[in-house]
Amino acid sequence: MDFHPTEEQAAAAGLAASIFRDLATHERLAAAGTGSDSELWKALASCGLIAAVQDVGLLGLVLLLEEQGRTTAQVPYAATCVYGILPLAAHGSAEQRARLLPSLRTGEAVATGAFPVRRAVTASPDGGLTGTAAVVPWLRDATHVLVPDEDRVLWLIRTDAPGVATAPVETTAPWSAGRLTLTGAEAERVGTGPEAYEDTLAAARTAFAGLQAGVCAGSLARAVAYTSAREQFGRPLSTHQAVMLRAADAHMDTEAIRVTAYEAAWRTDQGLDAREHALTAAWWASEAGKRVVHTGQHLHGGTGADLEHPVHRHFLWGRQLDAYLGCGSELLAELGAVLAQKG
């Protein structure tokens, strides 16, 4: 395995870091509230960072999402890539790719997904979808939603199509989430069977784990800066053993999230089986990510309890990613089933 980024991946990640650092400021994030930053989304599109995902691969996308996570930038980047560009590029027909990918690459269209499958949506023989997805991230921004049915077949719908209803839902983090209700909604099939669903789910888990690695790194960086500057009993908080040990544990957890996400992404790019590796990355992102963002907030002391403080956004994002990826016991049970099948 070689996790060193290519020249193209490194350049894209560097550009993303610069854009997120300059535009995803605390003031702009506060102004966005629970919505997305449309100007930041346009900036990413104009620099070609949305379209670049097909060129830099899943490992490149993980690197880009790390940079988003460091600033908790409020844009539907992960969702559009893993539920729109990547599955259409891998499993869409030539006609679907020609019709749908151009607008997704430019950011004019926004995709999201009703994942993972909850057996809540059924498909009629003519492709009409009926059912409800209680919480879909970035749904309020989306023009298209990738929906798996109870048989794990993928369908793509437009949010403005007849039979499609959306309603805002507030989640832990401000993800412009919504409730999706389908009543015989017209849909088009993506891929030929459950394989497309499994590939998309693994890629999504890997990508959101990469996002969590960035969220944790950002939270820890804020905690390090705070404890280095804040003094207690005549010396910086960062020199106290308890603080150092807590920060060290958080650093190791963050690195575990990062390296497992890198491995799953690298295997995917190499055409190797990555399902169990994506589950491993998701478990680390869920379980360890939760610990890290709690640590980041606790190391800020009373300041960490301020809901307006920037570190609180990392706490909310970390908790939301934990909920979205699935609790640790669920992920471990699924991983165990996968390993048992292989054994």
Tab-separated table of C-alpha atoms in Angstrom:
chain	number	residue	atom	x	y	z
A	1	MET	CA	0.000	0.000	0.000
A	2	ASP	CA	1.174	3.512	-0.824
A	3	PHE	CA	-0.744	6.311	0.842
A	4	HIS	CA	1.487	9.058	-0.501
A	5	PRO	CA	-0.666	11.391	-2.607
A	6	THR	CA	0.099	11.842	-6.257
A	7	GLU	CA	1.170	15.257	-7.465
A	8	GLU	CA	-2.375	15.855	-8.712
A	9	GLN	CA	-3.961	14.772	-5.418
A	10	ALA	CA	-1.578	16.925	-3.375
A	11	ALA	CA	-2.250	19.970	-5.548
A	12	ALA	CA	-6.022	19.509	-5.241
A	13	ALA	CA	-5.803	19.084	-1.461
A	14	GLY	CA	-3.618	22.177	-1.167
A	15	LEU	CA	-6.063	24.239	-3.195
A	16	ALA	CA	-8.981	22.947	-1.137
A	17	ALA	CA	-7.175	23.809	2.102
A	18	SER	CA	-6.611	27.356	0.875
A	19	ILE	CA	-10.240	27.865	-0.186
A	20	PHE	CA	-11.714	26.404	2.980
A	21	ARG	CA	-9.310	28.348	5.186
A	22	ASP	CA	-10.081	31.634	3.446
A	23	LEU	CA	-13.843	31.274	3.024
A	24	ALA	CA	-15.086	28.926	5.747
A	25	THR	CA	-14.517	31.441	8.526
A	26	HIS	CA	-16.336	31.362	11.834
A	27	GLU	CA	-18.289	34.474	10.854
A	28	ARG	CA	-19.469	33.003	7.538
A	29	LEU	CA	-20.355	29.699	9.160
A	30	ALA	CA	-22.382	31.454	11.822
A	31	ALA	CA	-24.188	33.469	9.152
A	32	ALA	CA	-25.022	30.314	7.175
A	33	GLY	CA	-26.905	28.837	10.132
A	34	THR	CA	-28.337	25.455	9.122
A	35	GLY	CA	-27.990	26.210	5.406
A	36	SER	CA	-25.133	25.909	2.945
A	37	ASP	CA	-22.669	28.568	1.871
A	38	SER	CA	-23.583	29.073	-1.781
A	39	GLU	CA	-20.604	31.332	-2.474
A	40	LEU	CA	-18.181	28.746	-1.141
A	41	TRP	CA	-19.878	26.089	-3.263
A	42	LYS	CA	-19.433	28.297	-6.336
A	43	ALA	CA	-15.773	28.827	-5.454
A	44	LEU	CA	-15.154	25.073	-5.250
A	45	ALA	CA	-16.891	24.579	-8.593
A	46	SER	CA	-15.045	27.415	-10.349
A	47	CYS	CA	-11.698	25.978	-9.213
A	48	GLY	CA	-12.644	22.571	-10.582
A	49	LEU	CA	-12.558	20.813	-7.216
A	50	ILE	CA	-15.980	19.201	-7.653
A	51	ALA	CA	-15.147	17.856	-11.096
A	52	ALA	CA	-11.693	16.767	-9.899
A	53	VAL	CA	-13.056	13.831	-7.919
A	54	GLN	CA	-13.092	11.627	-11.015
A	55	ASP	CA	-9.426	12.388	-11.627
A	56	VAL	CA	-8.063	12.155	-8.078
A	57	GLY	CA	-9.961	8.998	-7.112
A	58	LEU	CA	-11.476	8.092	-3.775
A	59	LEU	CA	-8.174	8.600	-1.939
A	60	GLY	CA	-7.964	12.087	-3.416
A	61	LEU	CA	-11.542	12.770	-2.334
A	62	VAL	CA	-10.712	11.660	1.212
A	63	LEU	CA	-7.834	14.161	1.239
A	64	LEU	CA	-10.157	16.921	0.030
A	65	LEU	CA	-12.819	16.062	2.600
A	66	GLU	CA	-10.222	16.145	5.366
A	67	GLU	CA	-9.664	19.786	4.487
A	68	GLN	CA	-13.398	20.455	4.563
A	69	GLY	CA	-13.686	18.753	7.947
A	70	ARG	CA	-10.926	20.876	9.471
A	71	THR	CA	-13.105	23.947	8.984
A	72	THR	CA	-16.562	22.271	9.038
A	73	ALA	CA	-17.262	24.105	5.777
A	74	GLN	CA	-20.977	24.144	5.096
A	75	VAL	CA	-21.231	22.683	1.561
A	76	PRO	CA	-22.663	19.376	0.194
A	77	TYR	CA	-19.278	18.242	-1.117
A	78	ALA	CA	-19.151	14.652	0.160
A	79	ALA	CA	-22.783	13.962	-0.711
A	80	THR	CA	-22.549	15.235	-4.290
A	81	CYS	CA	-19.391	13.240	-4.940
A	82	VAL	CA	-20.301	9.881	-3.365
A	83	TYR	CA	-24.012	9.858	-4.223
A	84	GLY	CA	-23.790	11.590	-7.584
A	85	ILE	CA	-20.524	11.804	-9.496
A	86	LEU	CA	-18.836	8.567	-8.426
A	87	PRO	CA	-21.784	6.131	-8.731
A	88	LEU	CA	-22.865	7.597	-12.069
A	89	ALA	CA	-19.304	7.425	-13.393
A	90	ALA	CA	-18.935	3.815	-12.239
A	91	HIS	CA	-22.421	2.396	-12.789
A	92	GLY	CA	-24.403	4.840	-14.907
A	93	SER	CA	-25.154	4.223	-18.568
A	94	ALA	CA	-23.372	6.231	-21.253
A	95	GLU	CA	-26.542	8.280	-21.720
A	96	GLN	CA	-26.834	8.970	-17.960
A	97	ARG	CA	-23.207	10.029	-17.722
A	98	ALA	CA	-23.527	12.388	-20.655
A	99	ARG	CA	-26.761	13.916	-19.347
A	100	LEU	CA	-26.121	14.132	-15.620
A	101	LEU	CA	-22.400	14.420	-14.918
A	102	PRO	CA	-21.726	17.841	-16.515
A	103	SER	CA	-24.097	19.719	-14.191
A	104	LEU	CA	-22.861	17.785	-11.151
A	105	ARG	CA	-19.252	18.612	-11.973
A	106	THR	CA	-20.022	22.332	-12.184
A	107	GLY	CA	-22.031	22.365	-8.967
A	108	GLU	CA	-25.178	23.431	-10.784
A	109	ALA	CA	-26.745	20.140	-9.710
A	110	VAL	CA	-26.382	18.768	-6.177
A	111	ALA	CA	-26.784	15.103	-5.283
A	112	THR	CA	-27.374	13.301	-2.037
A	113	GLY	CA	-28.383	9.804	-1.001
A	114	ALA	CA	-30.978	8.102	1.202
A	115	PHE	CA	-28.343	5.724	2.625
A	116	PRO	CA	-27.944	3.168	4.012
A	117	VAL	CA	-30.926	1.105	2.919
A	118	ARG	CA	-33.611	0.857	5.615
A	119	ARG	CA	-36.066	-1.200	3.528
A	120	ALA	CA	-38.390	1.794	3.633
A	121	VAL	CA	-38.651	2.361	-0.130
A	122	THR	CA	-40.256	-0.004	-2.609
A	123	ALA	CA	-40.133	0.117	-6.403
A	124	SER	CA	-42.981	-0.785	-8.720
A	125	PRO	CA	-42.286	-2.670	-11.965
A	126	ASP	CA	-42.365	0.598	-13.915
A	127	GLY	CA	-39.824	2.280	-11.635
A	128	GLY	CA	-42.167	4.254	-9.393
A	129	LEU	CA	-40.796	4.647	-5.863
A	130	THR	CA	-42.909	4.746	-2.722
A	131	GLY	CA	-41.712	5.185	0.851
A	132	THR	CA	-40.073	7.582	3.268
A	133	ALA	CA	-36.485	8.328	4.231
A	134	ALA	CA	-36.652	10.060	7.605
A	135	VAL	CA	-33.351	11.960	7.425
A	136	VAL	CA	-31.389	12.656	4.251
A	137	PRO	CA	-28.298	14.897	4.570
A	138	TRP	CA	-28.152	18.004	2.373
A	139	LEU	CA	-31.612	17.262	0.988
A	140	ARG	CA	-32.603	20.934	1.061
A	141	ASP	CA	-29.815	21.674	-1.430
A	142	ALA	CA	-30.263	18.600	-3.599
A	143	THR	CA	-31.572	18.459	-7.132
A	144	HIS	CA	-31.105	14.667	-7.279
A	145	VAL	CA	-31.320	11.885	-4.703
A	146	LEU	CA	-29.858	8.393	-5.043
A	147	VAL	CA	-32.327	6.022	-3.409
A	148	PRO	CA	-31.835	2.295	-2.754
A	149	ASP	CA	-34.984	0.169	-2.663
A	150	GLU	CA	-35.619	-2.836	-0.409
A	151	ASP	CA	-33.773	-5.072	-2.888
A	152	ARG	CA	-30.705	-2.796	-2.805
A	153	VAL	CA	-31.249	-1.586	-6.321
A	154	LEU	CA	-30.251	2.043	-6.921
A	155	TRP	CA	-32.662	4.621	-8.314
A	156	LEU	CA	-32.070	8.279	-9.075
A	157	ILE	CA	-34.873	10.792	-8.628
A	158	ARG	CA	-35.215	14.528	-9.110
A	159	THR	CA	-36.414	16.429	-6.063
A	160	ASP	CA	-38.804	18.472	-8.229
A	161	ALA	CA	-40.416	15.401	-9.823
A	162	PRO	CA	-44.107	14.507	-9.286
A	163	GLY	CA	-44.581	12.269	-6.269
A	164	VAL	CA	-41.531	13.675	-4.450
A	165	ALA	CA	-42.022	15.697	-1.265
A	166	THR	CA	-39.330	17.096	1.017
A	167	ALA	CA	-39.501	18.736	4.424
A	168	PRO	CA	-36.705	20.294	6.521
A	169	VAL	CA	-35.301	18.261	9.394
A	170	GLU	CA	-32.933	19.666	11.995
A	171	THR	CA	-30.093	17.333	12.911
A	172	THR	CA	-27.236	17.601	15.390
A	173	ALA	CA	-25.050	19.397	12.854
A	174	PRO	CA	-26.274	21.970	10.312
A	175	TRP	CA	-26.411	19.726	7.262
A	176	SER	CA	-29.462	21.161	5.449
A	177	ALA	CA	-31.081	17.795	6.065
A	178	GLY	CA	-34.622	16.837	5.167
A	179	ARG	CA	-37.298	14.164	5.152
A	180	LEU	CA	-37.930	12.531	1.781
A	181	THR	CA	-41.409	11.183	1.019
A	182	LEU	CA	-42.026	9.324	-2.228
A	183	THR	CA	-45.458	8.483	-3.636
A	184	GLY	CA	-45.063	6.635	-6.913
A	185	ALA	CA	-42.187	8.980	-7.797
A	186	GLU	CA	-40.677	8.482	-11.231
A	187	ALA	CA	-37.080	7.256	-11.022
A	188	GLU	CA	-34.330	5.974	-13.267
A	189	ARG	CA	-32.283	2.940	-12.400
A	190	VAL	CA	-28.527	3.243	-11.833
A	191	GLY	CA	-26.496	0.072	-12.292
A	192	THR	CA	-27.737	-3.456	-12.749
A	193	GLY	CA	-28.153	-4.744	-9.205
A	194	PRO	CA	-27.045	-4.765	-5.558
A	195	GLU	CA	-23.362	-4.492	-6.535
A	196	ALA	CA	-23.823	-0.806	-7.348
A	197	TYR	CA	-25.397	-0.287	-3.924
A	198	GLU	CA	-22.555	-2.052	-2.105
A	199	ASP	CA	-19.911	-0.074	-4.021
A	200	THR	CA	-21.660	3.228	-3.311
A	201	LEU	CA	-22.170	2.451	0.373
A	202	ALA	CA	-18.506	1.487	0.818
A	203	ALA	CA	-17.327	4.639	-0.962
A	204	ALA	CA	-19.678	6.801	1.114
A	205	ARG	CA	-18.492	5.260	4.375
A	206	THR	CA	-14.890	5.829	3.362
A	207	ALA	CA	-15.511	9.416	2.303
A	208	PHE	CA	-17.425	10.359	5.436
A	209	ALA	CA	-14.694	8.736	7.532
A	210	GLY	CA	-12.216	11.027	5.776
A	211	LEU	CA	-14.470	13.970	6.593
A	212	GLN	CA	-14.487	12.862	10.231
A	213	ALA	CA	-10.682	12.691	10.250
A	214	GLY	CA	-10.636	16.364	9.275
A	215	VAL	CA	-13.285	17.305	11.840
A	216	CYS	CA	-11.225	15.624	14.574
A	217	ALA	CA	-7.960	17.163	13.402
A	218	GLY	CA	-9.566	20.601	13.423
A	219	SER	CA	-11.013	20.093	16.898
A	220	LEU	CA	-7.687	18.883	18.262
A	221	ALA	CA	-5.782	21.766	16.647
A	222	ARG	CA	-8.092	24.244	18.377
A	223	ALA	CA	-7.596	22.451	21.698
A	224	VAL	CA	-3.816	22.492	21.332
A	225	ALA	CA	-3.811	26.210	20.534
A	226	TYR	CA	-6.079	26.956	23.491
A	227	THR	CA	-4.225	24.886	26.083
A	228	SER	CA	-0.865	26.260	24.901
A	229	ALA	CA	-2.003	29.828	25.438
A	230	ARG	CA	-4.181	29.384	28.541
A	231	GLU	CA	-2.262	29.384	31.829
A	232	GLN	CA	-3.158	27.798	35.136
A	233	PHE	CA	-1.028	27.960	38.282
A	234	GLY	CA	1.550	29.975	36.400
A	235	ARG	CA	2.108	27.632	33.459
A	236	PRO	CA	0.293	26.683	30.241
A	237	LEU	CA	-2.449	24.079	30.516
A	238	SER	CA	-0.680	22.058	27.826
A	239	THR	CA	2.186	21.302	30.243
A	240	HIS	CA	-0.081	19.440	32.680
A	241	GLN	CA	0.249	15.673	32.362
A	242	ALA	CA	-3.490	14.989	32.312
A	243	VAL	CA	-3.954	17.432	29.461
A	244	MET	CA	-1.033	15.991	27.503
A	245	LEU	CA	-2.288	12.428	27.889
A	246	ARG	CA	-5.825	13.362	26.849
A	247	ALA	CA	-4.530	15.201	23.786
A	248	ALA	CA	-2.189	12.309	22.911
A	249	ASP	CA	-5.062	9.818	23.011
A	250	ALA	CA	-7.120	12.112	20.768
A	251	HIS	CA	-4.209	12.378	18.325
A	252	MET	CA	-3.870	8.586	18.114
A	253	ASP	CA	-7.617	8.212	17.559
A	254	THR	CA	-7.511	10.807	14.780
A	255	GLU	CA	-4.621	9.025	13.096
A	256	ALA	CA	-6.492	5.709	13.311
A	257	ILE	CA	-9.503	7.259	11.544
A	258	ARG	CA	-7.245	8.747	8.893
A	259	VAL	CA	-5.180	5.658	8.123
A	260	THR	CA	-8.177	3.310	7.928
A	261	ALA	CA	-9.949	5.737	5.594
A	262	TYR	CA	-6.805	5.974	3.462
A	263	GLU	CA	-6.532	2.182	3.262
A	264	ALA	CA	-10.158	1.726	2.226
A	265	ALA	CA	-9.857	4.482	-0.381
A	266	TRP	CA	-6.564	3.159	-1.754
A	267	ARG	CA	-7.955	-0.351	-2.133
A	268	THR	CA	-11.007	1.025	-3.932
A	269	ASP	CA	-8.834	2.985	-6.354
A	270	GLN	CA	-6.761	-0.139	-6.997
A	271	GLY	CA	-9.867	-2.169	-7.849
A	272	LEU	CA	-9.498	-4.354	-4.751
A	273	ASP	CA	-12.271	-5.491	-2.431
A	274	ALA	CA	-12.700	-2.745	0.166
A	275	ARG	CA	-16.039	-3.482	1.812
A	276	GLU	CA	-14.609	-4.678	5.134
A	277	HIS	CA	-12.011	-1.895	5.100
A	278	ALA	CA	-14.736	0.707	4.579
A	279	LEU	CA	-16.611	-0.767	7.544
A	280	THR	CA	-13.431	-0.604	9.632
A	281	ALA	CA	-12.927	3.052	8.692
A	282	ALA	CA	-16.560	3.812	9.494
A	283	TRP	CA	-16.245	2.135	12.906
A	284	TRP	CA	-13.159	4.157	13.792
A	285	ALA	CA	-14.797	7.346	12.529
A	286	SER	CA	-17.901	6.674	14.587
A	287	GLU	CA	-16.398	5.442	17.850
A	288	ALA	CA	-13.063	7.280	17.957
A	289	GLY	CA	-14.449	10.401	16.310
A	290	LYS	CA	-16.956	10.766	19.110
A	291	ARG	CA	-14.160	10.554	21.685
A	292	VAL	CA	-11.995	13.107	19.924
A	293	VAL	CA	-14.611	15.837	19.585
A	294	HIS	CA	-15.587	15.357	23.224
A	295	THR	CA	-11.916	15.763	24.142
A	296	GLY	CA	-11.586	18.877	22.009
A	297	GLN	CA	-14.486	20.477	23.806
A	298	HIS	CA	-13.436	19.347	27.291
A	299	LEU	CA	-9.889	20.665	26.876
A	300	HIS	CA	-11.380	24.116	26.316
A	301	GLY	CA	-12.775	24.004	29.848
A	302	GLY	CA	-15.651	26.375	30.437
A	303	THR	CA	-15.013	27.997	27.056
A	304	GLY	CA	-15.963	24.715	25.405
A	305	ALA	CA	-19.463	25.047	26.808
A	306	ASP	CA	-20.007	28.235	24.797
A	307	LEU	CA	-22.335	27.286	21.932
A	308	GLU	CA	-20.932	30.158	19.852
A	309	HIS	CA	-17.309	29.013	20.145
A	310	PRO	CA	-15.825	27.511	16.917
A	311	VAL	CA	-14.889	24.251	18.671
A	312	HIS	CA	-18.583	23.570	19.289
A	313	ARG	CA	-19.129	23.145	15.535
A	314	HIS	CA	-16.548	20.356	15.508
A	315	PHE	CA	-18.371	18.731	18.409
A	316	LEU	CA	-21.691	18.871	16.547
A	317	TRP	CA	-20.202	17.599	13.281
A	318	GLY	CA	-18.387	14.778	15.044
A	319	ARG	CA	-21.565	13.674	16.773
A	320	GLN	CA	-23.572	13.910	13.546
A	321	LEU	CA	-21.032	11.839	11.611
A	322	ASP	CA	-21.135	9.257	14.402
A	323	ALA	CA	-24.915	9.058	14.015
A	324	TYR	CA	-24.826	9.023	10.223
A	325	LEU	CA	-22.187	6.313	9.901
A	326	GLY	CA	-23.979	4.143	12.455
A	327	CYS	CA	-23.237	3.201	16.026
A	328	GLY	CA	-20.175	1.084	16.712
A	329	SER	CA	-22.071	-2.080	17.662
A	330	GLU	CA	-24.058	-2.029	14.396
A	331	LEU	CA	-20.936	-1.553	12.315
A	332	LEU	CA	-19.063	-4.289	14.171
A	333	ALA	CA	-21.980	-6.684	13.700
A	334	GLU	CA	-22.009	-5.991	9.969
A	335	LEU	CA	-18.228	-6.336	9.772
A	336	GLY	CA	-18.413	-9.643	11.585
A	337	ALA	CA	-21.028	-10.911	9.125
A	338	VAL	CA	-18.834	-9.895	6.180
A	339	LEU	CA	-15.790	-11.645	7.634
A	340	ALA	CA	-17.855	-14.754	8.406
A	341	GLN	CA	-19.038	-14.912	4.793
A	342	LYS	CA	-15.449	-14.688	3.549
A	343	GLY	CA	-14.263	-17.305	6.033
